[in-house]
Tab-separated table of C-alpha atoms in Angstrom:
chain	number	residue	atom	x	y	z
A	325	MET	CA	0.000	0.000	0.000
A	326	ALA	CA	1.393	3.341	-0.963
A	327	LYS	CA	2.291	5.568	1.907
A	328	ARG	CA	0.015	8.541	2.225
A	329	SER	CA	1.631	11.845	3.105
A	330	GLY	CA	0.008	14.425	5.268
A	331	ASN	CA	-1.010	14.876	8.856
A	332	ASN	CA	-2.247	11.615	10.398
A	333	PHE	CA	-1.616	9.488	13.444
A	334	GLY	CA	1.385	7.785	11.808
A	335	ASN	CA	2.961	10.894	10.308
A	336	PHE	CA	3.239	13.658	12.858
A	337	GLN	CA	4.654	17.000	11.719
A	338	GLU	CA	6.412	19.671	13.708
A	339	VAL	CA	4.085	22.217	15.205
A	340	LYS	CA	5.304	25.692	14.284
A	341	PRO	CA	5.628	28.030	17.268
A	342	PHE	CA	3.088	30.799	17.603
A	343	THR	CA	4.631	34.255	17.362
A	344	PRO	CA	2.394	36.984	18.781
A	345	GLY	CA	2.399	40.430	17.177
A	346	VAL	CA	3.065	39.232	13.638
A	347	ILE	CA	0.488	40.586	11.223
A	348	LYS	CA	-0.614	38.036	8.651
A	349	PRO	CA	-2.867	38.667	5.650
A	350	ILE	CA	-6.339	37.186	5.524
A	351	THR	CA	-6.237	34.200	3.174
A	352	THR	CA	-9.013	33.173	0.857
A	353	GLU	CA	-10.859	29.885	1.350
A	354	PHE	CA	-10.453	28.367	-2.107
A	355	SER	CA	-7.191	29.859	-3.419
A	356	ARG	CA	-3.582	30.344	-2.456
A	357	GLY	CA	-3.801	34.107	-2.662
A	358	SER	CA	-4.653	36.522	0.063
A	359	VAL	CA	-7.443	39.018	0.486
A	360	PRO	CA	-5.964	42.532	0.594
A	361	ASP	CA	-6.627	43.820	4.089
A	362	SER	CA	-6.496	47.459	5.206
A	363	ILE	CA	-2.815	47.241	6.166
A	364	TYR	CA	-1.851	45.695	2.843
A	365	ALA	CA	-3.874	48.312	0.957
A	366	ALA	CA	-2.296	51.147	2.968
A	367	ASN	CA	1.211	49.863	2.251
A	368	ARG	CA	0.426	49.389	-1.427
A	369	GLU	CA	-0.882	52.942	-1.828
A	370	SER	CA	1.888	54.451	0.305
A	371	ALA	CA	3.501	57.599	-1.096
A	372	TRP	CA	6.658	56.692	0.848
A	373	SER	CA	7.235	53.519	-1.193
A	374	ARG	CA	6.992	55.505	-4.431
A	375	TRP	CA	9.319	58.184	-3.045
A	376	ARG	CA	11.915	55.576	-2.029
A	377	LYS	CA	11.762	53.692	-5.336
A	378	GLY	CA	12.017	57.016	-7.179
A	379	TYR	CA	15.284	57.752	-5.397
A	380	GLU	CA	16.747	54.454	-6.602
A	381	LEU	CA	15.510	55.094	-10.140
A	382	ALA	CA	17.099	58.561	-10.108
A	383	ASN	CA	20.446	57.106	-9.040
A	384	ALA	CA	20.265	54.323	-11.638
A	385	TYR	CA	19.635	56.759	-14.484
A	386	THR	CA	21.865	59.634	-13.336
A	387	TYR	CA	24.655	58.604	-15.690
A	388	SER	CA	22.432	57.056	-18.338
A	389	ASN	CA	20.368	59.343	-20.553
A	390	GLU	CA	19.865	56.819	-23.321
A	391	TYR	CA	16.084	57.267	-23.297
A	392	THR	CA	15.912	61.024	-22.700
A	393	PHE	CA	14.493	63.030	-25.622
A	394	SER	CA	14.782	66.784	-25.038
A	395	PHE	CA	12.406	69.072	-26.905
A	396	LYS	CA	11.179	72.578	-27.466
A	397	TYR	CA	7.510	73.070	-28.284
A	398	GLU	CA	6.230	76.232	-29.969
A	399	THR	CA	2.627	76.822	-28.944
A	400	PRO	CA	0.666	77.694	-32.111
A	401	ASP	CA	-1.417	80.870	-32.358
A	402	SER	CA	-0.006	82.212	-29.074
A	403	ALA	CA	1.849	85.228	-30.455
A	404	SER	CA	0.697	88.753	-29.629
A	405	THR	CA	1.854	92.235	-30.583
A	406	GLY	CA	5.517	92.513	-29.658
A	407	ASN	CA	5.705	88.913	-28.418
A	408	SER	CA	6.414	85.687	-30.308
A	409	ASN	CA	4.783	82.304	-29.793
A	410	THR	CA	5.315	80.755	-26.363
A	411	VAL	CA	8.034	78.092	-26.378
A	412	ILE	CA	7.896	75.234	-23.845
A	413	SER	CA	11.114	73.355	-23.051
A	414	GLY	CA	11.227	69.876	-21.580
A	415	ALA	CA	12.066	66.227	-22.151
A	416	PHE	CA	10.445	62.860	-22.702
A	417	VAL	CA	12.197	60.495	-20.294
A	418	GLY	CA	11.737	56.777	-20.924
A	419	PHE	CA	11.756	54.127	-18.203
A	420	PRO	CA	11.965	50.599	-19.690
A	421	THR	CA	9.400	48.165	-18.315
A	422	SER	CA	8.296	44.617	-18.970
A	423	ASN	CA	4.672	45.123	-17.903
A	424	LYS	CA	3.633	47.560	-20.621
A	425	GLU	CA	2.893	46.665	-24.180
A	426	LEU	CA	5.425	48.843	-25.983
A	427	GLY	CA	8.031	48.331	-23.275
A	428	MET	CA	8.377	51.931	-22.084
A	429	HIS	CA	6.859	54.243	-19.501
A	430	TRP	CA	7.156	57.829	-20.743
A	431	ALA	CA	7.548	60.516	-18.083
A	432	ILE	CA	7.335	64.073	-19.413
A	433	TRP	CA	9.429	66.716	-17.674
A	434	ARG	CA	8.685	70.371	-18.361
A	435	TYR	CA	11.686	72.415	-17.342
A	436	ALA	CA	11.579	75.340	-14.938
A	437	GLY	CA	11.870	78.689	-16.703
A	438	SER	CA	9.928	77.630	-19.786
A	439	VAL	CA	8.161	80.966	-19.370
A	440	ARG	CA	10.029	84.067	-18.151
A	441	THR	CA	8.187	87.359	-17.805
A	442	ASP	CA	11.389	89.294	-18.631
A	443	GLN	CA	10.946	87.905	-22.145
A	444	LEU	CA	7.401	89.280	-22.435
A	445	THR	CA	6.643	92.872	-23.403
A	446	ASP	CA	3.751	95.293	-23.037
A	447	PRO	CA	3.299	96.404	-26.673
A	448	VAL	CA	2.084	99.872	-25.632
A	449	SER	CA	4.655	100.871	-23.017
A	450	THR	CA	7.331	98.421	-24.313
A	451	GLU	CA	8.080	97.511	-20.692
A	452	LYS	CA	9.009	94.013	-19.605
A	453	LEU	CA	6.576	92.276	-17.246
A	454	SER	CA	8.103	92.565	-13.770
A	455	VAL	CA	6.210	92.491	-10.464
A	456	GLU	CA	4.902	96.055	-10.071
A	457	SER	CA	2.919	95.791	-6.837
A	458	ILE	CA	1.285	93.297	-4.476
A	459	THR	CA	-1.837	93.397	-2.325
A	460	GLU	CA	-3.136	90.537	-0.225
A	461	ASP	CA	-5.878	89.153	1.963
A	462	SER	CA	-5.933	86.136	4.256
A	463	SER	CA	-5.950	83.619	1.390
A	464	TYR	CA	-4.416	85.206	-1.714
A	465	TRP	CA	-1.768	87.545	-3.108
A	466	TYR	CA	-2.838	89.853	-5.952
A	467	VAL	CA	0.199	90.574	-8.126
A	468	LYS	CA	0.092	93.455	-10.626
A	469	LEU	CA	2.442	93.047	-13.584
A	470	THR	CA	4.132	96.112	-15.054
A	471	GLY	CA	2.260	97.486	-18.062
A	472	THR	CA	-0.700	99.557	-19.279
A	473	TRP	CA	-3.313	96.823	-19.424
A	474	SER	CA	-6.878	97.232	-20.660
A	475	ALA	CA	-9.520	95.445	-22.750
A	476	ALA	CA	-7.720	96.771	-25.831
A	477	ASN	CA	-4.259	95.853	-24.526
A	478	THR	CA	-4.480	92.507	-22.758
A	479	LEU	CA	-1.793	90.379	-21.133
A	480	PRO	CA	0.274	88.431	-23.676
A	481	SER	CA	0.520	84.653	-23.985
A	482	PRO	CA	0.732	82.424	-21.982
A	483	PHE	CA	-1.362	84.518	-19.601
A	484	TYR	CA	-4.035	85.107	-22.218
A	485	ILE	CA	-4.617	83.950	-25.809
A	486	PRO	CA	-7.673	85.421	-27.599
A	487	VAL	CA	-9.689	82.782	-29.452
A	488	ALA	CA	-12.452	83.544	-31.932
A	489	GLY	CA	-15.831	82.480	-30.570
A	490	GLN	CA	-14.442	82.014	-27.040
A	491	PRO	CA	-15.156	85.122	-24.920
A	492	ASN	CA	-12.733	84.052	-22.189
A	493	GLY	CA	-10.010	82.892	-24.583
A	494	LEU	CA	-7.258	80.581	-23.346
A	495	LYS	CA	-5.182	81.095	-20.198
A	496	PRO	CA	-2.446	78.414	-20.286
A	497	ALA	CA	-0.630	79.983	-17.311
A	498	ASN	CA	-3.593	79.430	-15.004
A	499	THR	CA	-2.832	76.831	-12.269
A	500	GLU	CA	0.903	77.132	-13.058
A	501	ILE	CA	3.687	77.287	-10.469
A	502	PHE	CA	5.540	80.629	-10.519
A	503	GLU	CA	8.735	81.730	-8.762
A	504	ASP	CA	10.357	85.192	-8.478
A	505	ARG	CA	13.842	83.965	-9.397
A	506	VAL	CA	14.971	86.536	-12.002
A	507	LEU	CA	16.361	89.753	-10.499
A	508	VAL	CA	17.074	91.781	-13.638
A	509	GLU	CA	16.032	91.608	-17.266
A	510	ASP	CA	17.806	88.739	-19.077
A	511	GLY	CA	19.562	87.869	-15.833
A	512	PRO	CA	20.365	84.374	-14.566
A	513	ILE	CA	17.848	82.310	-12.591
A	514	ILE	CA	18.839	82.406	-8.927
A	515	THR	CA	18.805	79.334	-6.680
A	516	SER	CA	18.481	78.844	-2.944
A	517	ASP	CA	22.290	79.274	-2.690
A	518	THR	CA	22.728	82.421	-4.814
A	519	ILE	CA	24.558	85.121	-2.798
A	520	ASN	CA	23.753	88.839	-2.916
A	521	PRO	CA	27.185	90.491	-3.386
A	522	GLN	CA	25.973	93.657	-1.698
A	523	THR	CA	24.981	91.993	1.582
A	524	GLN	CA	26.836	88.658	1.346
A	525	THR	CA	23.580	86.871	2.174
A	526	ARG	CA	21.368	84.677	0.015
A	527	TYR	CA	18.566	86.284	-1.973
A	528	GLY	CA	15.748	83.833	-1.268
A	529	TYR	CA	12.576	83.560	-3.321
A	530	VAL	CA	8.885	82.562	-3.204
A	531	GLN	CA	7.050	79.789	-5.029
A	532	ALA	CA	3.249	79.822	-5.437
A	533	VAL	CA	0.432	78.698	-7.744
A	534	VAL	CA	-1.615	81.172	-9.799
A	535	VAL	CA	-5.348	80.465	-9.615
A	536	ALA	CA	-6.851	83.398	-11.534
A	537	ILE	CA	-5.739	85.781	-14.301
A	538	ASN	CA	-7.341	89.094	-15.227
A	539	GLN	CA	-6.014	89.878	-18.676
A	540	ASP	CA	-7.534	93.390	-18.720
A	541	THR	CA	-5.928	94.630	-15.476
A	542	GLY	CA	-2.722	92.586	-15.495
A	543	ILE	CA	-3.453	91.150	-12.040
A	544	LEU	CA	-2.546	87.556	-11.199
A	545	THR	CA	-4.095	85.874	-8.151
A	546	PHE	CA	-1.812	83.471	-6.233
A	547	LYS	CA	-3.036	81.280	-3.399
A	548	LYS	CA	-1.098	81.306	-0.139
A	549	GLU	CA	-2.008	77.721	0.689
A	550	GLY	CA	0.802	75.468	-0.475
A	551	SER	CA	3.205	78.329	-1.218
A	552	VAL	CA	6.847	78.006	-0.140
A	553	TYR	CA	9.323	80.659	0.978
A	554	ILE	CA	13.001	79.843	0.501
A	555	SER	CA	14.509	82.296	2.988
A	556	PRO	CA	18.010	83.897	2.912
A	557	ASP	CA	18.879	81.463	5.724
A	558	ARG	CA	18.019	78.626	3.323
A	559	GLN	CA	14.992	77.674	5.366
A	560	PHE	CA	11.974	76.327	3.507
A	561	ILE	CA	8.799	77.721	5.056
A	562	SER	CA	5.296	76.717	3.966
A	563	PRO	CA	2.987	78.528	3.563
A	564	SER	CA	5.144	81.503	2.697
A	565	PRO	CA	4.875	84.438	5.148
A	566	VAL	CA	5.815	86.911	2.382
A	567	GLY	CA	4.776	87.495	-1.210
A	568	PHE	CA	6.825	88.011	-4.366
A	569	THR	CA	9.457	90.778	-4.349
A	570	PRO	CA	8.434	93.880	-6.394
A	571	GLY	CA	10.813	94.558	-9.254
A	572	ARG	CA	11.671	90.918	-9.869
A	573	PHE	CA	10.562	88.831	-12.837
A	574	LEU	CA	8.622	85.571	-12.612
A	575	ILE	CA	9.402	82.165	-14.123
A	576	THR	CA	7.367	78.969	-14.291
A	577	GLY	CA	8.427	76.043	-12.107
A	578	SER	CA	9.098	72.458	-13.146
A	579	ARG	CA	6.136	70.164	-13.780
A	580	TYR	CA	5.898	66.448	-14.412
A	581	ALA	CA	3.513	63.817	-15.756
A	582	CYS	CA	3.775	60.120	-16.586
A	583	THR	CA	2.028	57.480	-18.674
A	584	CYS	CA	2.520	54.608	-16.212
A	585	GLN	CA	-0.502	52.778	-14.831
A	586	ASP	CA	0.205	54.084	-11.338
A	587	PHE	CA	-0.147	57.740	-12.379
A	588	THR	CA	-2.863	57.489	-15.043
A	589	HIS	CA	-4.686	54.588	-13.343
A	590	ARG	CA	-5.305	53.186	-16.778
A	591	ASP	CA	-4.269	50.095	-18.718
A	592	TYR	CA	-3.779	50.802	-22.434
A	593	SER	CA	-3.346	48.405	-25.341
A	594	PHE	CA	-2.100	48.927	-28.880
A	595	VAL	CA	-2.618	45.208	-29.735
A	596	MET	CA	1.106	44.664	-30.160
A	597	GLY	CA	1.695	41.940	-27.555
A	598	GLY	CA	3.454	38.735	-28.607
A	599	ALA	CA	2.215	35.192	-28.190
A	600	ASN	CA	4.208	34.728	-24.987
A	601	THR	CA	2.333	37.384	-23.025
A	602	THR	CA	-0.707	36.997	-20.794
A	603	LYS	CA	-1.768	40.610	-21.304
A	604	LYS	CA	-5.327	41.056	-22.568
A	605	PHE	CA	-5.346	42.410	-26.090
A	606	PHE	CA	-8.541	44.385	-25.507
A	607	PRO	CA	-8.593	45.868	-22.000
A	608	ARG	CA	-12.000	46.309	-20.440
A	609	THR	CA	-13.552	46.748	-17.040
A	610	ASN	CA	-16.031	44.286	-15.623
A	611	VAL	CA	-19.592	45.575	-15.774
A	612	SER	CA	-19.887	45.521	-11.973
A	613	ALA	CA	-16.948	47.947	-11.644
A	614	ILE	CA	-17.878	50.487	-14.335
A	615	LYS	CA	-18.275	54.031	-13.048
A	616	PRO	CA	-19.600	57.229	-14.644
A	617	GLY	CA	-16.975	59.551	-16.041
A	618	ARG	CA	-15.375	60.862	-19.196
A	619	PHE	CA	-13.561	58.975	-21.926
A	620	GLU	CA	-11.585	60.065	-24.986
A	621	VAL	CA	-11.606	59.014	-28.614
A	622	THR	CA	-8.721	59.886	-30.963
A	623	GLN	CA	-9.690	60.407	-34.592
A	624	VAL	CA	-8.242	61.390	-37.957
A	625	ASP	CA	-10.749	63.110	-40.236
A	626	GLY	CA	-13.633	61.639	-38.240
A	627	VAL	CA	-12.277	58.066	-38.304
A	628	VAL	CA	-11.166	56.448	-35.037
A	629	ASN	CA	-7.372	56.090	-34.915
A	630	ASN	CA	-5.710	54.405	-31.926
A	631	SER	CA	-2.214	53.881	-33.334
A	632	ALA	CA	0.790	54.420	-31.090
A	633	MET	CA	2.410	56.962	-33.435
A	634	THR	CA	1.498	59.249	-36.301
A	635	ALA	CA	3.531	61.031	-38.955
A	636	PRO	CA	4.096	64.804	-38.809
A	637	GLY	CA	1.365	66.661	-40.627
A	638	VAL	CA	-1.242	63.990	-39.865
A	639	ASN	CA	-2.830	65.442	-36.764
A	640	ARG	CA	-5.477	63.676	-34.750
A	641	SER	CA	-8.324	65.196	-32.778
A	642	LEU	CA	-9.228	64.243	-29.225
A	643	ASP	CA	-12.975	64.028	-28.624
A	644	VAL	CA	-14.052	63.776	-24.978
A	645	TYR	CA	-17.420	62.202	-24.146
A	646	ALA	CA	-18.987	63.083	-20.793
A	647	PRO	CA	-22.301	62.788	-18.921
A	648	GLU	CA	-24.585	65.803	-19.198
A	649	GLY	CA	-23.327	68.696	-17.107
A	650	PHE	CA	-19.727	67.471	-16.979
A	651	GLU	CA	-18.542	68.445	-20.452
A	652	LEU	CA	-15.073	69.979	-20.713
A	653	ASP	CA	-14.730	73.519	-22.017
A	654	TYR	CA	-12.512	74.728	-24.840
A	655	THR	CA	-9.530	75.278	-22.547
A	656	VAL	CA	-9.152	71.473	-22.675
A	657	THR	CA	-10.595	70.405	-26.021
A	658	ASP	CA	-12.636	71.856	-28.853
A	659	ALA	CA	-14.545	68.572	-29.202
A	660	SER	CA	-16.503	67.854	-26.023
A	661	ASN	CA	-19.586	65.677	-26.434
A	662	THR	CA	-22.522	64.686	-24.228
A	663	ASP	CA	-23.161	60.981	-23.800
A	664	ILE	CA	-25.683	59.764	-21.218
A	665	ARG	CA	-23.846	56.416	-21.103
A	666	ALA	CA	-20.373	57.911	-20.672
A	667	THR	CA	-18.139	55.887	-18.374
A	668	ARG	CA	-14.437	56.056	-17.547
A	669	ASP	CA	-13.571	53.288	-20.000
A	670	ASN	CA	-12.943	53.184	-23.729
A	671	PRO	CA	-13.343	49.393	-24.162
A	672	GLY	CA	-10.648	47.827	-26.293
A	673	VAL	CA	-8.390	50.890	-26.040
A	674	TYR	CA	-7.972	51.310	-22.297
A	675	ARG	CA	-9.606	50.341	-19.047
A	676	GLU	CA	-9.583	52.643	-16.055
A	677	PHE	CA	-8.970	51.254	-12.593
A	678	GLY	CA	-11.944	53.226	-11.287
A	679	ALA	CA	-10.213	55.216	-8.570
A	680	ILE	CA	-8.380	58.513	-8.338
A	681	TYR	CA	-5.706	58.987	-5.674
A	682	LYS	CA	-4.856	62.556	-4.759
A	683	ARG	CA	-1.920	63.843	-2.772
A	684	SER	CA	-2.733	64.479	0.860
A	685	THR	CA	-1.224	67.965	0.865
A	686	SER	CA	-1.767	71.090	-1.188
A	687	ASN	CA	1.958	71.785	-1.129
A	688	ILE	CA	3.810	71.673	-4.416
A	689	SER	CA	6.401	69.303	-2.994
A	690	ILE	CA	9.807	70.911	-2.867
A	691	PRO	CA	12.357	70.793	-0.029
A	692	GLY	CA	10.966	72.084	3.223
A	693	SER	CA	7.321	71.771	2.324
A	694	THR	CA	5.041	69.677	4.505
A	695	ALA	CA	5.615	65.944	4.187
A	696	GLU	CA	2.888	64.036	2.430
A	697	GLY	CA	0.803	61.447	4.205
A	698	MET	CA	-1.467	58.697	2.964
A	699	PRO	CA	-2.950	59.637	-0.435
A	700	GLY	CA	-6.659	60.408	-0.432
A	701	TYR	CA	-9.179	58.429	-2.468
A	702	ASP	CA	-11.600	60.369	-4.645
A	703	ASP	CA	-14.521	59.085	-6.691
A	704	TYR	CA	-17.996	60.194	-7.784
A	705	SER	CA	-21.099	61.040	-5.755
A	706	THR	CA	-24.815	60.747	-6.520
A	707	PHE	CA	-28.188	61.167	-4.886
A	708	SER	CA	-31.466	59.385	-5.589
A	709	LEU	CA	-34.397	61.413	-6.893
A	710	SER	CA	-38.021	60.202	-7.042
A	711	THR	CA	-40.695	62.314	-8.717
A	712	ASP	CA	-43.542	60.463	-6.955
A	713	SER	CA	-44.192	57.343	-4.909
A	714	ASN	CA	-44.939	55.227	-7.994
A	715	SER	CA	-41.808	56.067	-9.997
A	716	ILE	CA	-38.431	54.378	-9.871
A	717	SER	CA	-35.808	56.562	-8.213
A	718	GLN	CA	-33.065	57.891	-10.470
A	719	ASP	CA	-29.437	58.377	-9.462
A	720	ILE	CA	-28.346	61.925	-10.264
A	721	ILE	CA	-24.586	62.516	-10.587
A	722	LEU	CA	-23.355	65.320	-8.340
A	723	THR	CA	-19.577	65.131	-8.772
A	724	ILE	CA	-17.095	63.136	-10.848
A	725	SER	CA	-13.423	62.732	-10.009
A	726	ASP	CA	-11.769	61.057	-12.970
A	727	ASN	CA	-8.530	61.769	-14.826
A	728	TRP	CA	-9.883	65.052	-16.157
A	729	THR	CA	-10.945	66.506	-12.800
A	730	PRO	CA	-7.906	67.019	-10.516
A	731	LEU	CA	-5.146	69.407	-11.479
A	732	LEU	CA	-1.902	67.779	-12.562
A	733	ASP	CA	-0.070	68.452	-9.280
A	734	GLU	CA	-2.993	67.160	-7.204
A	735	LEU	CA	-2.614	63.591	-8.479
A	736	ARG	CA	-0.505	61.179	-6.464
A	737	TYR	CA	3.027	61.038	-7.844
A	738	CYS	CA	4.420	57.771	-9.206
A	739	LYS	CA	8.001	56.570	-8.684
A	740	HIS	CA	8.996	57.917	-12.116
A	741	ILE	CA	7.905	61.468	-11.211
A	742	TYR	CA	9.759	61.232	-7.902
A	743	ALA	CA	12.841	60.095	-9.877
A	744	LEU	CA	12.614	63.193	-12.086
A	745	LYS	CA	12.245	65.420	-9.029
A	746	PHE	CA	15.421	63.947	-7.571
A	747	ARG	CA	17.199	64.418	-10.923
A	748	ASP	CA	15.965	68.016	-10.959
A	749	LYS	CA	17.672	68.431	-7.540
A	750	LEU	CA	14.373	69.334	-5.905
A	751	PHE	CA	14.753	66.528	-3.326
A	752	PRO	CA	11.061	66.107	-2.493
A	753	PRO	CA	10.439	65.711	1.246
A	754	GLU	CA	10.081	62.199	2.604
A	755	PRO	CA	6.381	61.270	2.909
A	756	SER	CA	5.216	60.379	6.397
A	757	ASP	CA	3.167	57.273	5.514
A	758	PHE	CA	5.943	54.746	6.120
A	759	PRO	CA	4.586	51.205	5.537
A	760	VAL	CA	3.358	49.492	8.680
A	761	GLY	CA	3.301	45.897	9.806
A	762	ILE	CA	6.977	45.446	8.979
A	763	THR	CA	9.083	43.399	11.428
A	764	GLY	CA	12.286	45.318	10.725
A	765	MET	CA	12.114	48.689	8.947
A	766	VAL	CA	15.798	48.726	7.955
A	767	GLU	CA	15.653	45.162	6.663
A	768	TRP	CA	12.446	45.877	4.765
A	769	GLU	CA	13.863	49.034	3.178
A	770	GLN	CA	17.002	47.161	2.097
A	771	LYS	CA	14.793	44.494	0.538
A	772	LEU	CA	12.801	47.184	-1.305
A	773	VAL	CA	16.025	48.733	-2.636
A	774	LYS	CA	17.312	45.326	-3.773
A	775	GLN	CA	14.035	44.515	-5.545
A	776	THR	CA	14.109	47.895	-7.299
A	777	GLU	CA	17.688	47.376	-8.472
A	778	ILE	CA	16.895	43.896	-9.828
A	779	LYS	CA	13.782	45.166	-11.629
A	780	ILE	CA	15.699	48.042	-13.238
A	781	GLN	CA	18.341	45.634	-14.515
A	782	LYS	CA	15.828	43.073	-15.799
A	783	ASP	CA	13.695	45.714	-17.498
A	784	ARG	CA	16.740	47.136	-19.259
A	785	GLU	CA	17.845	43.687	-20.438
A	786	TYR	CA	14.299	42.760	-21.521
A	787	PHE	CA	13.888	45.993	-23.437
A	788	LYS	CA	17.163	45.616	-25.345
A	789	THR	CA	16.896	41.884	-26.074
A	790	VAL	CA	13.319	40.597	-26.248
A	791	ARG	CA	11.870	43.933	-27.347
A	792	SER	CA	15.042	44.810	-29.285
A	793	LEU	CA	13.805	48.423	-29.554
A	794	SER	CA	11.726	47.402	-32.581
A	795	VAL	CA	8.295	48.016	-31.051
A	796	MET	CA	9.205	51.097	-29.034
A	797	ASP	CA	7.096	54.193	-29.572
A	798	VAL	CA	9.268	57.252	-30.169
A	799	PRO	CA	8.683	60.916	-29.184
A	800	PRO	CA	7.325	63.134	-30.565
A	801	TYR	CA	5.513	60.815	-32.996
A	802	ASN	CA	3.615	59.320	-30.045
A	803	ALA	CA	2.470	62.720	-28.733
A	804	GLN	CA	-1.056	62.197	-30.108
A	805	SER	CA	-1.429	58.567	-29.059
A	806	PRO	CA	-4.411	57.759	-26.811
A	807	ILE	CA	-2.101	57.453	-23.805
A	808	LEU	CA	0.053	60.590	-24.265
A	809	TYR	CA	-2.495	63.006	-25.736
A	810	PRO	CA	-4.405	63.730	-22.480
A	811	VAL	CA	-1.180	63.697	-20.441
A	812	ILE	CA	0.477	66.360	-22.613
A	813	GLN	CA	-2.697	68.458	-22.553
A	814	LYS	CA	-2.473	68.650	-18.765
A	815	LEU	CA	1.268	69.317	-18.785
A	816	PHE	CA	1.161	72.104	-21.408
A	817	ASN	CA	-2.239	73.362	-20.195
A	818	ILE	CA	-3.438	74.217	-23.707
A	819	ALA	CA	-6.376	72.944	-25.767
A	820	THR	CA	-5.769	69.630	-27.520
A	821	ASP	CA	-6.118	71.163	-30.991
A	822	LYS	CA	-2.996	73.229	-30.162
A	823	ILE	CA	-0.880	70.073	-29.667
A	824	LEU	CA	0.702	69.481	-33.079
A	825	ILE	CA	3.491	67.018	-33.786
A	826	GLU	CA	5.208	69.320	-36.286
A	827	ASN	CA	5.597	72.010	-33.590
A	828	PHE	CA	8.030	69.826	-31.597
A	829	THR	CA	11.719	70.485	-32.138
A	830	MET	CA	13.796	67.596	-30.793
A	831	LEU	CA	17.262	68.396	-29.429
A	832	ASP	CA	20.322	66.117	-29.472
């Protein structure tokens, strides 16, 4: 008779000692996996883990710029009297990966100083746009730019771009980060270490976000919440106790976006996977998990086009479909449509994970600002409405928080964005939501670092061998792909019909 293994009277096994205080996941009844509990979910969504992995990524790619594509983008139709089209400088930075169809996560880095007000002119007075005066209340600073502004002589681009048929025009600079880091016209951009030769002390500067622009009066409204003051003592104070310095010129700060699933919370497909992959060719969300929201469709001459790249001169349009009352205005797209069945998915092109995670602080995350905590979850809200006792109640949508709702800097950063912040020498503060339930923090962190190093090496090898660079999408030809189109719109803050492939100039 064959001997039967297992626990029985003739085959006793060692009883493992019980260790109190060890947190174990809840296991499922019919599978080997575990049910994500609250601790597991908190650790998984931790901003600290992304911050720590980003540091390792930054170190790994410090001396390797093989997938960095620098660019200058000339914003079309943004010129005004005495001022040329606005030029945006930045880079597409690729992070090889084995869990994405075309083998590359693209992080887009828009450099600080893409806009400098000492390069903008009032066409009437011919003055450059310095900070003329500041007034304030408990919540905002009101900054008047030098010039003779009126309805007939409005602020130049990127503060205001007149558009036919759009009474409010475009205001690409709205929601931008600004810093008073230029002391004189055409002067260098100061840093936190720049010394004033007259006093032998550091200059210091202020960083804040503009939330409103009055093109007729030349007044910009900056919110105090989340602002940062870099003092002459090199202290980083948030919110800033002082406003911008009159006489200085403003520049835009760095901004970042990424196409990875962690940042976009979407899974895209270009139907390019090989036979050895388990990835679904046509991503979709189960019916039980579908949520109301907005979705995009990319088209060429009215025909749906979901290709990963397009040739210069063949420009696609981005149509956004939304439930009634949640259509996007022209500042985002010129093709916003109402669809009573609009959900967050575009079946077959991408599936959305159905959740938006926002940063737990309104700070703009530079050294000295308040450390981030656990990211906040945001979704949609409804209420039930019944016209009478005999009718079926209807769910009325009150709010929607999908990819189009939060501002770019409100979304939780991924490890790739943290890596770019470290490379930009911003050194984002360490988030406070350190993973819990870990027996030894030092040992666990070392394990995380080791796993990150191994993954970086494997992804690089996989990308160069199995992928062999042959299926890689290349900037800027992928700028109007379904995955990059909405990301670039948020980063440049211009309408999608102003994003043209031929306006990119790539730099070696």
